């Protein structure tokens, strides 16, 4: 006799009839793709680095050289005609030492002995306008050279030099060179140190090594000085 199969319906308390088992969402895997660069980029970087290196070389070598070289002297900028003599400066190859035409050369300086006369302020301005200044005498040799030149070629009597008294007895050179009383070339009895005579001149008709006078700042001739140009 065949056995009977009985089916029974079983219900669980508090169970949801439509219970759904929710599985955790599948985590999406992020794929990492290597970033691609244009094939010409490495070449561009190489060229830029090369240009930077060249710029550094120019900055380190060329610029210091250009800065170390002296700018053309003011005298050189003001003059167009020159008189030059052959010279061999120490430590240099043979070259030429030049002064503007009409100026006198002595050692490393050029001197202008004026034919006209001006008051002191105008004399200073005239020298400055030519790229020079009223002469500053620093040695016996320079004093002798100028005095002999004046005696040979001058028609004037007094020539301004770049010496002035800021106060009575307080003499100063125009280029701020300290005034050395023991290296001065005053005439006997000079300077008189009067308040109305603050300017200094060379008196042409006096002794070569003693011909400075203090004088009023009236119209006199002048001696301008500038550094000679070596080429």
mmCIF file of C-alpha atoms in Angstrom:
data_model
loop_
_atom_site.group_PDB
_atom_site.id
_atom_site.type_symbol
_atom_site.label_atom_id
_atom_site.label_comp_id
_atom_site.label_asym_id
_atom_site.label_seq_id
_atom_site.Cartn_x
_atom_site.Cartn_y
_atom_site.Cartn_z
ATOM 1 C CA UNK A 1 0.000 0.000 0.000
ATOM 2 C CA UNK A 2 1.479 3.198 -0.993
ATOM 3 C CA UNK A 3 2.135 5.757 1.771
ATOM 4 C CA UNK A 4 0.496 9.150 1.565
ATOM 5 C CA UNK A 5 2.507 12.337 1.608
ATOM 6 C CA UNK A 6 0.895 15.062 3.631
ATOM 7 C CA UNK A 7 1.797 18.629 2.960
ATOM 8 C CA UNK A 8 1.446 21.205 5.672
ATOM 9 C CA UNK A 9 1.795 24.945 5.384
ATOM 10 C CA UNK A 10 4.051 26.388 8.065
ATOM 11 C CA UNK A 11 4.194 30.102 8.874
ATOM 12 C CA UNK A 12 6.816 31.763 11.093
ATOM 13 C CA UNK A 13 5.788 34.498 13.437
ATOM 14 C CA UNK A 14 6.952 38.013 12.588
ATOM 15 C CA UNK A 15 8.365 36.853 9.291
ATOM 16 C CA UNK A 16 7.752 39.043 6.281
ATOM 17 C CA UNK A 17 6.025 37.163 3.551
ATOM 18 C CA UNK A 18 8.058 38.931 0.944
ATOM 19 C CA UNK A 19 11.357 38.959 2.779
ATOM 20 C CA UNK A 20 14.211 39.628 0.446
ATOM 21 C CA UNK A 21 17.778 38.950 1.273
ATOM 22 C CA UNK A 22 19.770 42.022 0.264
ATOM 23 C CA UNK A 23 23.304 41.215 -0.658
ATOM 24 C CA UNK A 24 25.918 43.975 -0.204
ATOM 25 C CA UNK A 25 26.444 45.915 -3.391
ATOM 26 C CA UNK A 26 29.385 44.864 -5.388
ATOM 27 C CA UNK A 27 32.198 47.294 -4.934
ATOM 28 C CA UNK A 28 33.238 48.744 -8.213
ATOM 29 C CA UNK A 29 36.861 48.379 -8.865
ATOM 30 C CA UNK A 30 38.622 51.551 -9.998
ATOM 31 C CA UNK A 31 40.992 50.924 -12.781
ATOM 32 C CA UNK A 32 44.211 52.986 -12.756
ATOM 33 C CA UNK A 33 45.365 53.826 -16.208
ATOM 34 C CA UNK A 34 48.822 55.425 -16.583
ATOM 35 C CA UNK A 35 48.612 59.107 -17.731
ATOM 36 C CA UNK A 36 49.827 59.542 -21.236
ATOM 37 C CA UNK A 37 52.046 62.524 -22.301
ATOM 38 C CA UNK A 38 52.652 63.819 -25.809
ATOM 39 C CA UNK A 39 55.753 62.219 -27.344
ATOM 40 C CA UNK A 40 57.328 65.626 -27.963
ATOM 41 C CA UNK A 41 57.167 66.751 -24.314
ATOM 42 C CA UNK A 42 60.574 65.325 -23.266
ATOM 43 C CA UNK A 43 62.197 67.137 -26.190
ATOM 44 C CA UNK A 44 60.559 70.395 -25.178
ATOM 45 C CA UNK A 45 61.793 70.025 -21.592
ATOM 46 C CA UNK A 46 65.311 69.301 -22.843
ATOM 47 C CA UNK A 47 65.318 72.404 -25.047
ATOM 48 C CA UNK A 48 64.065 74.583 -22.177
ATOM 49 C CA UNK A 49 66.758 73.260 -19.841
ATOM 50 C CA UNK A 50 69.383 73.961 -22.485
ATOM 51 C CA UNK A 51 68.153 77.550 -22.861
ATOM 52 C CA UNK A 52 68.245 78.024 -19.085
ATOM 53 C CA UNK A 53 71.849 76.781 -18.993
ATOM 54 C CA UNK A 54 72.842 79.156 -21.789
ATOM 55 C CA UNK A 55 71.179 82.067 -19.980
ATOM 56 C CA UNK A 56 73.086 81.220 -16.784
ATOM 57 C CA UNK A 57 76.382 81.107 -18.642
ATOM 58 C CA UNK A 58 75.685 84.512 -20.197
ATOM 59 C CA UNK A 59 74.722 85.943 -16.816
ATOM 60 C CA UNK A 60 77.789 84.589 -15.029
ATOM 61 C CA UNK A 61 80.378 85.360 -17.692
ATOM 62 C CA UNK A 62 79.266 88.056 -20.102
ATOM 63 C CA UNK A 63 77.444 90.427 -17.725
ATOM 64 C CA UNK A 64 80.281 90.714 -15.160
ATOM 65 C CA UNK A 65 82.716 91.480 -17.974
ATOM 66 C CA UNK A 66 80.528 94.250 -19.325
ATOM 67 C CA UNK A 67 80.047 95.696 -15.840
ATOM 68 C CA UNK A 68 83.745 95.606 -15.027
ATOM 69 C CA UNK A 69 84.686 97.527 -18.145
ATOM 70 C CA UNK A 70 84.726 101.253 -17.539
ATOM 71 C CA UNK A 71 82.132 103.405 -19.175
ATOM 72 C CA UNK A 72 83.573 105.911 -21.671
ATOM 73 C CA UNK A 73 84.928 108.895 -19.712
ATOM 74 C CA UNK A 74 82.905 112.071 -19.904
ATOM 75 C CA UNK A 75 85.825 113.696 -21.712
ATOM 76 C CA UNK A 76 85.639 110.991 -24.383
ATOM 77 C CA UNK A 77 81.931 111.613 -24.859
ATOM 78 C CA UNK A 78 82.401 115.364 -25.263
ATOM 79 C CA UNK A 79 85.325 115.393 -27.713
ATOM 80 C CA UNK A 80 85.531 114.417 -31.371
ATOM 81 C CA UNK A 81 89.122 115.319 -32.346
ATOM 82 C CA UNK A 82 92.051 113.705 -30.550
ATOM 83 C CA UNK A 83 95.804 113.923 -30.327
ATOM 84 C CA UNK A 84 97.475 110.634 -29.329
ATOM 85 C CA UNK A 85 100.979 109.464 -28.422
ATOM 86 C CA UNK A 86 102.270 105.914 -28.398
ATOM 87 C CA UNK A 87 102.446 104.449 -24.920
ATOM 88 C CA UNK A 88 103.138 101.143 -23.230
ATOM 89 C CA UNK A 89 101.108 101.118 -19.990
ATOM 90 C CA UNK A 90 102.438 98.707 -17.368
ATOM 91 C CA UNK A 91 100.885 95.281 -17.734
ATOM 92 C CA UNK A 92 99.307 96.091 -21.104
ATOM 93 C CA UNK A 93 100.203 95.749 -24.732
ATOM 94 C CA UNK A 94 101.387 98.764 -26.680
ATOM 95 C CA UNK A 95 98.642 101.334 -27.116
ATOM 96 C CA UNK A 96 97.905 105.019 -27.420
ATOM 97 C CA UNK A 97 97.301 107.676 -24.786
ATOM 98 C CA UNK A 98 95.017 110.402 -26.081
ATOM 99 C CA UNK A 99 93.817 113.875 -25.193
ATOM 100 C CA UNK A 100 91.350 116.109 -27.021
ATOM 101 C CA UNK A 101 92.992 118.269 -29.638
ATOM 102 C CA UNK A 102 94.415 121.406 -28.045
ATOM 103 C CA UNK A 103 94.828 119.827 -24.573
ATOM 104 C CA UNK A 104 98.212 119.117 -22.941
ATOM 105 C CA UNK A 105 99.159 115.565 -21.951
ATOM 106 C CA UNK A 106 101.155 114.830 -18.806
ATOM 107 C CA UNK A 107 101.452 111.345 -17.347
ATOM 108 C CA UNK A 108 97.839 110.084 -17.250
ATOM 109 C CA UNK A 109 96.008 113.417 -17.372
ATOM 110 C CA UNK A 110 94.941 115.954 -19.989
ATOM 111 C CA UNK A 111 95.006 119.702 -19.275
ATOM 112 C CA UNK A 112 93.159 122.557 -20.931
ATOM 113 C CA UNK A 113 94.722 126.029 -20.581
ATOM 114 C CA UNK A 114 92.033 128.537 -21.431
ATOM 115 C CA UNK A 115 92.561 131.586 -23.618
ATOM 116 C CA UNK A 116 89.497 133.387 -22.250
ATOM 117 C CA UNK A 117 88.580 134.507 -18.738
ATOM 118 C CA UNK A 118 85.560 133.741 -16.576
ATOM 119 C CA UNK A 119 84.535 134.143 -12.902
ATOM 120 C CA UNK A 120 85.129 131.101 -10.674
ATOM 121 C CA UNK A 121 81.620 129.584 -10.870
ATOM 122 C CA UNK A 122 81.503 129.894 -14.659
ATOM 123 C CA UNK A 123 85.027 128.470 -14.891
ATOM 124 C CA UNK A 124 83.953 125.401 -12.933
ATOM 125 C CA UNK A 125 80.892 124.988 -15.125
ATOM 126 C CA UNK A 126 82.962 125.321 -18.287
ATOM 127 C CA UNK A 127 85.346 122.553 -17.188
ATOM 128 C CA UNK A 128 82.457 120.326 -16.154
ATOM 129 C CA UNK A 129 80.775 120.880 -19.507
ATOM 130 C CA UNK A 130 83.889 119.487 -21.203
ATOM 131 C CA UNK A 131 83.907 116.374 -19.019
ATOM 132 C CA UNK A 132 86.647 117.651 -16.695
ATOM 133 C CA UNK A 133 87.166 119.757 -13.558
ATOM 134 C CA UNK A 134 89.442 122.564 -12.430
ATOM 135 C CA UNK A 135 92.926 121.153 -12.009
ATOM 136 C CA UNK A 136 93.912 119.351 -8.801
ATOM 137 C CA UNK A 137 97.705 119.442 -8.315
ATOM 138 C CA UNK A 138 98.983 116.385 -6.468
ATOM 139 C CA UNK A 139 102.750 116.437 -7.019
ATOM 140 C CA UNK A 140 105.806 118.589 -7.611
ATOM 141 C CA UNK A 141 106.188 117.095 -11.100
ATOM 142 C CA UNK A 142 102.655 118.141 -12.014
ATOM 143 C CA UNK A 143 103.248 121.634 -10.609
ATOM 144 C CA UNK A 144 106.453 122.022 -12.625
ATOM 145 C CA UNK A 145 104.816 120.784 -15.835
ATOM 146 C CA UNK A 146 101.883 123.186 -15.588
ATOM 147 C CA UNK A 147 104.003 126.168 -14.591
ATOM 148 C CA UNK A 148 106.410 125.660 -17.497
ATOM 149 C CA UNK A 149 103.544 125.236 -19.957
ATOM 150 C CA UNK A 150 101.958 128.457 -18.736
ATOM 151 C CA UNK A 151 105.214 130.401 -18.988
ATOM 152 C CA UNK A 152 105.826 129.150 -22.531
ATOM 153 C CA UNK A 153 102.397 129.460 -24.080
ATOM 154 C CA UNK A 154 100.263 131.687 -21.888
ATOM 155 C CA UNK A 155 99.208 135.255 -22.472
ATOM 156 C CA UNK A 156 97.388 135.461 -19.165
ATOM 157 C CA UNK A 157 98.542 136.249 -15.656
ATOM 158 C CA UNK A 158 96.314 134.228 -13.307
ATOM 159 C CA UNK A 159 94.801 130.767 -13.878
ATOM 160 C CA UNK A 160 92.200 129.201 -11.639
ATOM 161 C CA UNK A 161 93.035 125.873 -10.001
ATOM 162 C CA UNK A 162 90.510 123.644 -8.228
ATOM 163 C CA UNK A 163 91.307 124.939 -4.742
ATOM 164 C CA UNK A 164 88.902 126.994 -2.661
ATOM 165 C CA UNK A 165 88.601 128.138 0.961
ATOM 166 C CA UNK A 166 85.279 127.029 2.447
ATOM 167 C CA UNK A 167 86.157 129.272 5.380
ATOM 168 C CA UNK A 168 89.166 131.517 6.002
ATOM 169 C CA UNK A 169 92.255 129.293 5.924
ATOM 170 C CA UNK A 170 90.276 126.083 5.257
ATOM 171 C CA UNK A 171 91.286 125.018 1.759
ATOM 172 C CA UNK A 172 89.628 122.171 -0.147
ATOM 173 C CA UNK A 173 90.202 120.626 -3.565
ATOM 174 C CA UNK A 174 87.261 120.430 -5.947
ATOM 175 C CA UNK A 175 87.475 116.611 -6.204
ATOM 176 C CA UNK A 176 87.554 116.188 -2.401
ATOM 177 C CA UNK A 177 91.247 115.242 -2.387
ATOM 178 C CA UNK A 178 92.561 116.130 1.112
ATOM 179 C CA UNK A 179 94.542 119.365 1.045
ATOM 180 C CA UNK A 180 98.148 118.855 2.143
ATOM 181 C CA UNK A 181 99.672 122.116 3.305
ATOM 182 C CA UNK A 182 103.197 120.708 3.052
ATOM 183 C CA UNK A 183 102.638 119.880 -0.629
ATOM 184 C CA UNK A 184 101.240 123.311 -1.541
ATOM 185 C CA UNK A 185 103.055 125.784 -3.781
ATOM 186 C CA UNK A 186 102.111 129.201 -2.398
ATOM 187 C CA UNK A 187 104.029 132.381 -3.194
ATOM 188 C CA UNK A 188 105.969 133.890 -0.342
ATOM 189 C CA UNK A 189 103.468 135.659 1.920
ATOM 190 C CA UNK A 190 100.537 133.739 0.484
ATOM 191 C CA UNK A 191 97.841 132.844 1.146
ATOM 192 C CA UNK A 192 96.797 136.083 2.712
ATOM 193 C CA UNK A 193 93.677 134.333 4.106
ATOM 194 C CA UNK A 194 91.337 137.248 3.623
ATOM 195 C CA UNK A 195 87.607 136.599 3.647
ATOM 196 C CA UNK A 196 87.147 138.242 0.238
ATOM 197 C CA UNK A 197 89.820 136.029 -1.406
ATOM 198 C CA UNK A 198 88.523 132.437 -1.177
ATOM 199 C CA UNK A 199 89.744 131.334 -4.630
ATOM 200 C CA UNK A 200 93.196 130.071 -5.642
ATOM 201 C CA UNK A 201 95.118 130.838 -8.833
ATOM 202 C CA UNK A 202 98.512 130.159 -10.366
ATOM 203 C CA UNK A 203 100.358 133.435 -10.910
ATOM 204 C CA UNK A 204 102.220 132.780 -14.143
ATOM 205 C CA UNK A 205 105.042 135.278 -13.607
ATOM 206 C CA UNK A 206 106.148 133.856 -10.283
ATOM 207 C CA UNK A 207 108.606 131.109 -9.361
ATOM 208 C CA UNK A 208 107.657 127.706 -10.774
ATOM 209 C CA UNK A 209 107.513 126.022 -7.359
ATOM 210 C CA UNK A 210 105.908 128.958 -5.584
ATOM 211 C CA UNK A 211 103.233 130.668 -7.644
ATOM 212 C CA UNK A 212 99.863 130.078 -5.948
ATOM 213 C CA UNK A 213 97.851 133.092 -4.832
ATOM 214 C CA UNK A 214 94.573 133.352 -3.014
ATOM 215 C CA UNK A 215 92.429 135.797 -4.952
ATOM 216 C CA UNK A 216 88.987 137.238 -5.396
ATOM 217 C CA UNK A 217 86.711 135.012 -7.477
ATOM 218 C CA UNK A 218 86.734 137.438 -10.374
ATOM 219 C CA UNK A 219 87.436 136.807 -14.037
ATOM 220 C CA UNK A 220 90.608 134.776 -14.576
ATOM 221 C CA UNK A 221 91.868 132.150 -16.964
ATOM 222 C CA UNK A 222 91.483 128.490 -15.918
ATOM 223 C CA UNK A 223 93.135 125.093 -16.100
ATOM 224 C CA UNK A 224 90.829 122.108 -16.606
ATOM 225 C CA UNK A 225 91.941 118.533 -15.952
ATOM 226 C CA UNK A 226 90.602 115.126 -16.997
ATOM 227 C CA UNK A 227 91.939 111.584 -17.159
ATOM 228 C CA UNK A 228 93.623 110.739 -20.443
ATOM 229 C CA UNK A 229 92.015 108.092 -22.661
ATOM 230 C CA UNK A 230 94.060 104.949 -23.420
ATOM 231 C CA UNK A 231 93.220 102.944 -26.544
#
